[in-house]
Short mmCIF file of C-alpha atoms in Angstrom, two decimals:
data_model
loop_
_atom_site.label_atom_id
_atom_site.label_comp_id
_atom_site.label_asym_id
_atom_site.label_seq_id
_atom_site.Cartn_x
_atom_site.Cartn_y
_atom_site.Cartn_z
CA MET A 73 26.65 18.67 -40.92
CA THR A 74 27.54 19.16 -37.26
CA ALA A 75 31.26 19.37 -36.60
CA ALA A 76 32.86 16.89 -34.23
CA ILE A 77 33.52 18.29 -30.77
CA TRP A 78 37.29 18.05 -31.21
CA GLN A 79 37.02 20.25 -34.31
CA LEU A 80 35.38 23.17 -32.45
CA SER A 81 37.37 26.23 -31.46
CA ASP A 82 37.45 27.34 -27.84
CA SER A 83 34.80 30.00 -28.40
CA GLU A 84 32.61 27.51 -30.29
CA LEU A 85 32.95 25.01 -27.45
CA LEU A 86 31.79 27.58 -24.91
CA ALA A 87 28.90 28.78 -27.08
CA ASP A 88 27.78 25.24 -27.91
CA ALA A 89 27.83 24.12 -24.28
CA ALA A 90 25.78 27.16 -23.23
CA ALA A 91 23.26 26.60 -26.05
CA VAL A 92 22.86 22.90 -25.22
CA SER A 93 22.36 23.76 -21.54
CA HIS A 94 19.56 26.16 -22.48
CA LYS A 95 17.95 23.50 -24.68
CA ILE A 96 18.09 21.04 -21.79
CA GLN A 97 16.29 23.56 -19.58
CA LEU A 98 13.56 23.94 -22.20
CA LEU A 99 13.25 20.17 -22.63
CA GLU A 100 13.00 19.76 -18.86
CA ALA A 101 10.14 22.28 -18.87
CA ARG A 102 8.48 20.42 -21.74
CA ARG A 103 8.73 17.11 -19.88
CA ILE A 104 7.17 18.65 -16.77
CA ALA A 105 4.27 20.00 -18.85
CA LEU A 106 3.78 16.62 -20.56
CA VAL A 107 3.80 14.76 -17.26
CA GLY A 108 1.35 17.30 -15.83
CA GLU A 109 -1.01 16.57 -18.73
CA ILE A 110 -0.54 12.81 -18.32
CA ASP A 111 -1.37 13.21 -14.65
CA THR A 112 -4.63 14.93 -15.57
CA ARG A 113 -5.70 12.93 -18.60
CA VAL A 114 -4.33 9.35 -18.66
CA SER A 115 -6.12 6.80 -16.48
CA ARG A 116 -4.28 4.81 -13.84
CA GLU A 117 -5.38 1.60 -15.53
CA LYS A 118 -3.66 2.60 -18.78
CA LEU A 119 -0.54 3.79 -16.96
CA GLY A 120 -0.40 0.58 -14.96
CA PHE A 121 0.59 2.60 -11.89
CA PRO A 122 -1.17 4.74 -9.26
CA GLY A 123 0.33 7.83 -10.88
CA PRO A 124 2.81 9.13 -13.46
CA ALA A 125 5.81 8.83 -11.10
CA GLY A 126 5.76 5.03 -11.13
CA TRP A 127 5.23 4.96 -14.88
CA LEU A 128 8.14 7.39 -15.42
CA THR A 129 10.47 5.31 -13.26
CA SER A 130 9.56 2.09 -15.07
CA THR A 131 9.86 3.47 -18.62
CA THR A 132 12.80 5.89 -18.34
CA LEU A 133 16.16 6.10 -16.60
CA LEU A 134 14.75 8.44 -13.94
CA SER A 135 15.08 7.54 -10.27
CA PRO A 136 11.88 7.44 -8.15
CA SER A 137 12.85 10.67 -6.34
CA LYS A 138 13.45 12.51 -9.63
CA ALA A 139 10.19 11.19 -11.11
CA ASN A 140 8.23 12.28 -8.02
CA LYS A 141 9.80 15.73 -8.26
CA ILE A 142 8.73 16.09 -11.90
CA VAL A 143 5.16 15.02 -11.10
CA ALA A 144 4.97 17.46 -8.18
CA LEU A 145 6.19 20.27 -10.43
CA GLY A 146 3.72 19.32 -13.16
CA ARG A 147 0.85 19.53 -10.69
CA GLY A 148 2.03 22.61 -8.81
CA LEU A 149 3.05 24.84 -11.69
CA LYS A 150 -0.52 24.79 -13.02
CA ASN A 151 -1.51 26.84 -9.97
CA PHE A 152 1.36 29.33 -10.21
CA PRO A 153 1.69 30.63 -13.80
CA ASP A 154 4.46 33.09 -12.85
CA ILE A 155 6.75 30.26 -11.72
CA ALA A 156 5.73 28.19 -14.75
CA ASP A 157 6.59 31.04 -17.14
CA ALA A 158 10.10 31.33 -15.70
CA VAL A 159 10.62 27.58 -16.12
CA ASN A 160 9.11 27.40 -19.62
CA THR A 161 11.31 30.22 -20.92
CA GLY A 162 14.41 28.57 -19.52
CA VAL A 163 15.45 31.42 -17.18
CA MET A 164 14.95 29.44 -13.96
CA THR A 165 16.31 26.01 -13.02
CA ILE A 166 14.02 23.16 -12.08
CA ASP A 167 15.60 22.98 -8.61
CA HIS A 168 14.89 26.65 -7.90
CA ALA A 169 11.34 26.27 -9.22
CA ALA A 170 10.77 23.31 -6.89
CA LEU A 171 12.09 25.31 -3.92
CA ILE A 172 9.84 28.31 -4.61
CA LEU A 173 6.85 26.09 -5.42
CA THR A 174 7.17 24.27 -2.09
CA PHE A 175 7.19 27.63 -0.30
CA ALA A 176 4.17 28.84 -2.29
CA GLU A 177 2.17 25.67 -1.62
CA THR A 178 3.01 25.48 2.09
CA PRO A 179 3.68 29.07 3.22
CA PRO A 180 4.24 30.11 6.86
CA LYS A 181 0.98 29.85 8.80
CA ASN A 182 0.57 33.55 9.58
CA LEU A 183 1.88 35.07 6.34
CA PRO A 184 -0.95 37.10 4.70
CA GLN A 185 -1.83 36.44 1.05
CA ALA A 186 -0.54 39.83 -0.09
CA GLY A 187 2.79 39.13 1.59
CA LEU A 188 2.91 35.68 0.02
CA ASP A 189 2.44 37.12 -3.48
CA ILE A 190 5.13 39.74 -2.94
CA ALA A 191 7.56 37.19 -1.49
CA ARG A 192 6.98 34.74 -4.35
CA LYS A 193 7.64 37.41 -6.99
CA ALA A 194 10.82 38.50 -5.19
CA MET A 195 12.05 34.91 -5.08
CA ILE A 196 11.34 34.40 -8.79
CA THR A 197 13.42 37.49 -9.54
CA ALA A 198 16.24 36.23 -7.29
CA ALA A 199 16.14 32.80 -8.99
CA THR A 200 16.24 34.18 -12.56
CA GLY A 201 19.36 33.99 -14.68
CA PRO A 202 22.86 32.52 -14.29
CA GLN A 203 23.58 34.69 -11.21
CA ALA A 204 20.81 33.02 -9.17
CA ARG A 205 21.98 31.37 -5.96
CA THR A 206 20.03 28.83 -3.94
CA GLY A 207 21.35 30.18 -0.66
CA ARG A 208 19.66 33.57 -1.14
CA ILE A 209 16.28 31.95 -1.75
CA ARG A 210 16.58 29.67 1.26
CA GLU A 211 17.63 32.60 3.42
CA ALA A 212 14.49 34.51 2.43
CA ILE A 213 12.29 31.48 3.15
CA THR A 214 13.93 30.99 6.56
CA LYS A 215 13.35 34.65 7.51
CA LEU A 216 9.67 34.40 6.60
CA ASP A 217 9.31 31.10 8.46
CA ASP A 218 10.86 32.58 11.58
CA ARG A 219 8.62 35.66 11.49
CA PHE A 220 5.31 34.17 10.33
CA GLY A 221 5.70 30.47 11.07
CA GLY A 222 3.27 30.30 13.97
CA ASN A 223 3.13 30.47 17.72
CA LYS A 224 5.48 27.54 18.36
CA PRO A 225 9.20 28.28 18.14
CA PRO A 226 11.06 26.03 15.68
CA PRO A 227 12.53 23.72 18.37
CA GLU A 228 9.02 22.84 19.56
CA ASP A 229 7.23 22.61 16.21
CA THR A 230 6.57 18.93 15.51
CA ASP A 231 5.08 19.80 12.10
CA ARG A 232 8.66 20.32 10.89
CA ASN A 233 9.75 16.80 11.83
CA GLU A 234 11.16 14.74 8.97
CA PHE A 235 13.07 11.47 8.75
CA PHE A 236 14.54 10.31 5.44
CA ALA A 237 15.93 6.84 4.76
CA SER A 238 17.53 6.46 1.30
CA LYS A 239 19.20 3.35 -0.09
CA THR A 240 22.39 4.22 -1.97
CA LEU A 241 23.63 2.69 -5.22
CA ASN A 242 26.26 0.69 -3.33
CA GLY A 243 23.68 -0.92 -1.05
CA ARG A 244 24.05 1.24 2.06
CA LEU A 245 21.37 3.22 3.89
CA VAL A 246 21.68 6.98 4.42
CA LEU A 247 19.57 8.58 7.16
CA LYS A 248 18.69 12.25 7.50
CA GLY A 249 16.44 13.63 10.21
CA ASP A 250 15.06 16.93 11.44
CA PHE A 251 13.34 16.59 14.84
CA ASP A 252 11.75 18.81 17.44
CA ALA A 253 13.61 19.26 20.72
CA ILE A 254 11.66 16.63 22.67
CA THR A 255 12.08 13.91 20.03
CA GLY A 256 15.74 14.86 19.75
CA GLU A 257 16.15 14.60 23.52
CA LYS A 258 14.60 11.12 23.50
CA LEU A 259 17.01 9.96 20.79
CA LEU A 260 20.12 11.40 22.43
CA THR A 261 19.07 10.00 25.83
CA ALA A 262 18.66 6.52 24.31
CA LEU A 263 22.02 6.75 22.52
CA SER A 264 24.01 8.26 25.38
CA PRO A 265 24.78 5.17 27.51
CA LEU A 266 25.66 3.20 24.36
CA THR A 267 28.03 5.75 22.83
CA GLU A 268 30.67 5.93 25.55
CA PRO A 269 34.15 4.76 24.48
CA ARG A 270 34.61 1.16 25.57
CA PRO A 271 38.22 -0.01 25.96
CA ALA A 272 38.96 -3.63 25.05
CA ALA A 273 39.55 -6.25 27.74
CA ASP A 274 43.31 -5.82 27.39
CA GLY A 275 43.03 -2.07 27.99
CA THR A 276 43.33 -1.01 24.33
CA GLN A 277 41.59 2.30 23.82
CA ASP A 278 38.39 2.49 21.81
CA ASP A 279 39.49 4.15 18.56
CA ARG A 280 35.97 4.48 17.08
CA SER A 281 34.97 8.00 16.10
CA PRO A 282 31.94 9.58 17.85
CA ALA A 283 29.94 9.16 14.63
CA ARG A 284 30.85 5.46 14.49
CA ARG A 285 29.91 4.98 18.15
CA ARG A 286 26.52 6.60 17.54
CA ALA A 287 25.94 4.35 14.52
CA ASP A 288 26.83 1.24 16.55
CA ALA A 289 24.54 2.42 19.36
CA PHE A 290 21.66 2.93 16.92
CA GLY A 291 22.13 -0.64 15.63
CA HIS A 292 22.06 -1.90 19.22
CA ILE A 293 18.76 -0.08 19.86
CA LEU A 294 17.29 -1.74 16.75
CA ASP A 295 18.46 -5.16 17.99
CA GLN A 296 16.69 -4.55 21.31
CA TYR A 297 13.50 -3.44 19.57
CA LEU A 298 13.37 -6.43 17.22
CA ALA A 299 13.96 -8.74 20.20
CA SER A 300 10.98 -7.24 22.02
CA SER A 301 7.69 -9.14 22.09
CA ASN A 302 5.62 -5.95 22.23
CA ARG A 303 6.35 -4.61 18.76
CA PRO A 304 3.48 -4.34 16.24
CA THR A 305 2.92 -6.87 13.47
CA GLU A 306 3.25 -6.35 9.72
CA GLY A 307 1.91 -8.82 7.17
CA GLY A 308 0.69 -11.00 10.06
CA GLU A 309 4.11 -11.31 11.68
CA ARG A 310 6.30 -9.28 13.99
CA PRO A 311 9.15 -7.60 12.06
CA HIS A 312 12.28 -9.75 11.93
CA LEU A 313 15.23 -10.36 9.64
CA ASN A 314 14.85 -12.84 6.78
CA LEU A 315 17.95 -14.10 4.98
CA HIS A 316 17.27 -15.70 1.59
CA ILE A 317 19.78 -18.29 0.38
CA SER A 318 20.08 -20.83 -2.44
CA LEU A 319 20.20 -24.57 -1.87
CA ARG A 320 23.79 -24.80 -3.06
CA ASP A 321 24.85 -22.22 -0.46
CA LEU A 322 22.99 -23.72 2.48
CA THR A 323 25.85 -26.10 3.27
CA ASP A 324 28.37 -23.26 3.28
CA LEU A 325 26.30 -21.34 5.78
CA ARG A 326 25.87 -24.36 8.01
CA ASP A 327 29.61 -24.86 8.05
CA SER A 328 29.80 -21.52 9.85
CA ALA A 329 26.67 -21.73 12.00
CA ASP A 330 25.22 -24.28 14.39
CA ALA A 331 22.60 -26.36 12.62
CA ASP A 332 20.27 -25.75 15.57
CA ASP A 333 20.37 -22.02 14.85
CA ILE A 334 18.83 -22.44 11.41
CA THR A 335 15.11 -23.12 11.50
CA ASP A 336 14.41 -25.16 8.38
CA ASP A 337 10.58 -24.90 8.42
CA GLU A 338 10.63 -28.11 6.35
CA THR A 339 12.64 -26.34 3.66
CA SER A 340 15.98 -28.01 4.27
CA ARG A 341 14.39 -31.32 3.29
CA ALA A 342 13.16 -29.83 0.03
CA ALA A 343 16.15 -30.95 -2.01
CA ALA A 344 14.78 -34.47 -2.13
CA GLU A 345 11.15 -33.49 -2.55
CA SER A 346 8.98 -31.77 -5.16
CA ASP A 347 5.56 -30.14 -5.24
CA THR A 348 2.97 -32.44 -6.79
CA ASP A 349 0.00 -30.09 -6.55
CA ALA A 350 1.58 -27.08 -8.23
CA VAL A 351 0.11 -25.47 -11.33
CA ASP A 352 2.19 -26.26 -14.40
CA PRO A 353 4.47 -23.43 -15.58
CA VAL A 354 3.52 -21.53 -18.72
CA ASP A 355 5.60 -20.82 -21.82
CA ILE A 356 6.52 -17.12 -21.74
CA ASN A 357 6.00 -16.72 -25.48
CA THR A 358 2.78 -18.65 -26.12
CA GLY A 359 1.13 -18.51 -22.69
CA HIS A 360 0.36 -22.26 -22.94
CA PRO A 361 1.04 -24.62 -20.02
CA ILE A 362 4.25 -26.63 -20.14
CA HIS A 363 4.40 -30.02 -18.48
CA PRO A 364 7.80 -31.04 -17.10
CA ASP A 365 7.84 -34.31 -19.04
CA THR A 366 7.23 -32.53 -22.37
CA ALA A 367 9.40 -29.44 -21.93
CA ASP A 368 11.94 -28.91 -24.68
CA ALA A 369 15.51 -28.99 -23.41
CA SER A 370 16.26 -26.11 -25.76
CA ASP A 371 14.12 -23.89 -23.52
CA THR A 372 16.89 -23.90 -20.92
CA PRO A 373 20.31 -22.36 -21.55
CA PRO A 374 23.34 -24.59 -20.97
CA ALA A 375 24.27 -24.97 -17.31
CA ALA A 376 27.61 -23.31 -17.92
CA ASP A 377 25.87 -20.22 -19.30
CA ARG A 378 23.57 -20.04 -16.32
CA GLY A 379 26.51 -20.37 -13.97
CA ALA A 380 28.38 -17.54 -15.67
CA TYR A 381 25.26 -15.43 -15.57
CA ARG A 382 24.73 -16.01 -11.87
CA ASP A 383 28.33 -15.15 -11.13
CA LEU A 384 27.82 -11.82 -12.86
CA PHE A 385 24.28 -10.77 -12.03
CA GLY A 386 23.26 -12.94 -9.10
CA ASP A 387 19.88 -13.75 -10.67
CA GLY A 388 18.22 -13.63 -7.28
CA THR A 389 20.27 -16.57 -5.99
CA THR A 390 23.25 -14.80 -4.44
CA VAL A 391 24.32 -16.22 -1.12
CA GLY A 392 22.53 -13.55 0.85
CA TRP A 393 19.48 -11.43 0.07
CA LEU A 394 17.67 -9.12 2.48
CA PRO A 395 14.09 -8.12 1.53
CA TRP A 396 14.66 -4.40 2.15
CA MET A 397 18.35 -3.89 1.38
CA GLY A 398 19.08 -6.52 -1.28
CA PRO A 399 22.30 -8.52 -1.84
CA LEU A 400 24.52 -9.52 1.06
CA SER A 401 28.10 -10.83 0.81
CA ARG A 402 29.02 -14.40 1.69
CA ASN A 403 31.01 -13.37 4.76
CA THR A 404 28.22 -11.22 6.19
CA SER A 405 25.69 -13.95 5.41
CA ARG A 406 27.81 -16.40 7.40
CA GLN A 407 28.06 -13.91 10.27
CA LEU A 408 24.28 -13.46 10.28
CA ALA A 409 23.82 -17.23 10.28
CA CYS A 410 26.10 -17.49 13.31
CA ASP A 411 24.69 -14.57 15.28
CA CYS A 412 20.96 -14.92 14.66
CA VAL A 413 18.16 -17.41 14.78
CA LEU A 414 16.93 -17.30 11.20
CA THR A 415 14.54 -19.04 8.88
CA ALA A 416 16.30 -20.55 5.88
CA ILE A 417 14.36 -20.11 2.63
CA VAL A 418 15.88 -22.82 0.43
CA MET A 419 16.06 -21.84 -3.25
CA ASP A 420 16.59 -23.82 -6.44
CA GLU A 421 19.00 -22.75 -9.19
CA ASN A 422 16.42 -20.33 -10.67
CA GLY A 423 15.81 -18.54 -7.40
CA ASN A 424 12.51 -20.30 -6.61
CA PRO A 425 11.66 -21.48 -3.06
CA LEU A 426 11.39 -25.25 -2.70
CA ASN A 427 8.60 -27.31 -1.17
CA LEU A 428 6.40 -24.60 0.24
CA ALA A 429 3.18 -25.26 -1.72
CA ARG A 430 0.10 -25.76 0.43
CA THR A 431 -3.48 -25.84 -0.84
CA ALA A 432 -5.43 -23.55 1.51
CA ARG A 433 -7.61 -20.48 1.20
CA THR A 434 -5.08 -17.94 2.45
CA VAL A 435 -1.33 -17.56 2.08
CA THR A 436 0.44 -19.01 5.09
CA ALA A 437 3.30 -17.27 6.88
CA LYS A 438 5.63 -19.93 5.49
CA GLN A 439 4.46 -19.32 1.92
CA ARG A 440 4.74 -15.58 2.36
CA LYS A 441 8.40 -15.95 3.29
CA ALA A 442 8.91 -18.03 0.17
CA LEU A 443 7.07 -15.52 -2.03
CA THR A 444 9.23 -12.74 -0.62
CA ALA A 445 12.32 -14.78 -1.43
CA ARG A 446 11.16 -15.22 -5.04
CA ASP A 447 9.50 -11.89 -5.86
CA HIS A 448 11.39 -9.62 -3.41
CA GLY A 449 8.38 -7.26 -3.35
CA CYS A 450 5.58 -6.26 -5.69
CA ALA A 451 6.33 -8.29 -8.81
CA PHE A 452 4.53 -5.94 -11.23
CA PRO A 453 7.09 -4.64 -13.78
CA GLY A 454 8.55 -1.34 -12.64
CA CYS A 455 6.92 -1.35 -9.19
CA GLY A 456 8.96 -3.30 -6.62
CA LYS A 457 7.24 -1.93 -3.51
CA PRO A 458 8.64 -3.67 -0.38
CA ALA A 459 7.31 -7.13 0.35
CA ALA A 460 5.88 -5.93 3.65
CA TRP A 461 3.47 -3.73 1.66
CA THR A 462 2.20 -6.49 -0.64
CA GLU A 463 -0.55 -9.11 -0.78
CA GLY A 464 -0.62 -12.62 -2.22
CA HIS A 465 -2.57 -12.74 -5.51
CA HIS A 466 -4.05 -15.96 -6.90
CA ILE A 467 -3.20 -16.16 -10.61
CA TRP A 468 -5.94 -18.73 -11.10
CA HIS A 469 -8.57 -17.25 -8.81
CA TRP A 470 -9.44 -19.21 -5.70
CA ALA A 471 -13.16 -18.77 -6.44
CA ASP A 472 -12.59 -20.52 -9.79
CA GLY A 473 -10.80 -23.48 -8.21
CA GLY A 474 -7.25 -22.09 -8.13
CA PRO A 475 -5.06 -23.49 -5.33
CA THR A 476 -3.02 -21.45 -2.85
CA ASP A 477 0.23 -22.96 -4.10
CA MET A 478 3.51 -21.30 -4.98
CA ASN A 479 3.01 -21.72 -8.72
CA ASN A 480 -0.35 -19.97 -8.47
CA LEU A 481 0.71 -17.02 -6.30
CA VAL A 482 2.43 -13.70 -6.90
CA LEU A 483 3.17 -10.78 -4.57
CA LEU A 484 1.44 -7.52 -5.58
CA CYS A 485 1.00 -4.18 -3.85
CA ARG A 486 -2.57 -3.16 -3.18
CA PHE A 487 -2.83 -1.00 -6.31
CA HIS A 488 -1.51 -3.67 -8.68
CA HIS A 489 -3.56 -6.34 -6.94
CA ARG A 490 -6.68 -4.35 -7.82
CA LEU A 491 -5.32 -3.69 -11.32
CA MET A 492 -4.95 -7.41 -12.03
CA HIS A 493 -8.56 -8.00 -10.95
CA HIS A 494 -10.11 -5.05 -12.80
CA SER A 495 -8.13 -4.66 -16.02
CA ASP A 496 -6.87 -6.67 -18.98
CA TRP A 497 -3.40 -7.21 -17.50
CA GLU A 498 -2.56 -10.90 -17.12
CA VAL A 499 0.08 -12.78 -15.13
CA PHE A 500 1.41 -16.33 -15.39
CA ILE A 501 4.30 -18.40 -14.07
CA GLY A 502 6.88 -18.90 -16.82
CA THR A 503 9.24 -21.76 -17.54
CA ASP A 504 11.75 -20.11 -15.21
CA GLY A 505 9.33 -20.46 -12.28
CA HIS A 506 8.89 -16.68 -11.96
CA PRO A 507 5.89 -14.43 -12.70
CA TRP A 508 5.52 -12.87 -16.17
CA PHE A 509 3.04 -10.11 -16.96
CA VAL A 510 1.12 -9.59 -20.21
CA PRO A 511 0.03 -5.98 -20.81
CA PRO A 512 -3.31 -5.16 -22.45
CA ALA A 513 -3.37 -4.13 -26.11
CA THR A 514 -3.93 -0.51 -25.09
CA VAL A 515 -0.46 -0.56 -23.48
CA ASP A 516 1.33 -2.85 -25.94
CA PRO A 517 -0.43 -3.85 -29.19
CA TYR A 518 1.82 -6.94 -29.42
CA ARG A 519 1.16 -7.94 -25.78
CA GLN A 520 4.74 -9.08 -25.22
CA PRO A 521 5.21 -10.72 -21.78
CA ARG A 522 7.28 -8.72 -19.32
CA PRO A 523 9.37 -10.21 -16.50
CA SER A 524 8.58 -9.44 -12.88
CA HIS A 525 10.21 -6.40 -11.31
CA ALA A 526 12.87 -8.45 -9.53
CA ARG A 527 13.80 -10.14 -12.82
CA ALA A 528 13.99 -7.02 -14.98
CA GLY A 529 17.06 -6.66 -17.18
CA PRO A 530 19.22 -9.67 -18.12
CA HIS A 531 17.59 -12.90 -17.03
CA ILE A 532 17.42 -16.60 -17.80
CA ALA A 533 14.22 -17.47 -19.64
#
């Protein structure tokens, strides 16, 4: 029987921690090998995703970046057995393996093959054991890049350009860029006139830090771009901000914004109207249609429970919701309503857009806004690709008589749109007014319905 941690002596604690760390390294290597085999053997239709990374993210606690890293290692290590051996025996960390693998797969342009083999072996030796340091490996890579990287000096090499945009857990956006000299000059030139300290009207000095002034200037440049009429379109529309709100919060926003600044697109009248052409919702357990006049009241939790749930989780009906960044506070939503011309997507208590059903062949711009408000992006469980990268899918196919109405539409990325048409996956609108997906028996023998990506986790059925 394993002793409790508090019962271990100091030496036992140290030994146990080191042994567990080694086991974790071996398990990490095992997972990489398994994912590499999945990548080679298991079909995309059975995974339900374009590759193992999406499947990993949807079925484990791994983040998308970590899942992508594991898949890349699984693929790459097959081509470099010496790196794989060091990982599989637990003498090299996954991070060091990824660093060396990236160098081996994309070496400096003019480095000969013999030199590449020698350099890779030297890096593996430097990355082996507890004394390995990342800095030494990066230093070696930098030296080789500088000597064999090509004719262009680093400041002029556009192949090195990178721009990362990562959403943080607290809902902020972190940017990281590496640009050639010309692109950098363009950016600094655009920022320069907007980053000067600007005293207030009463002469108070501008106490913003240089970093804050640059951030404010960057936001101003984005405002100018989005206000331009020459920008390209995406999803049939020019990029613009959409603020999603619930019906019960619309009044609060209008208290703080001029009514003329909120374009209702017929949605503000939706409280007194209902869709008569919509497809009936389907019971999430049986898959059978449910008619509003026959629905069992027991299917809906008490209003008090729903209210408590919304207060805690939002349930897609928080006062503000931005398609890319997610929830927005009440105060910032009010500020946006005051400062911008926006389209109000009016939502019911379950987070469903009201009165936007139209029977036509294609999804209208108005319906697309409503679908974005409901699904937030690709609705397929575990996917969630941004709404701008999705298409409207007819649950009951148009060719078979299905209408282009809200209760017959779901947002899907291109891959999952094809999957729904060419596999045994099924989708229906549940009693909550949201899409539910039924996996094929090869994925789940019991074929239990799964909520859409935006509704994953606690939800109101």
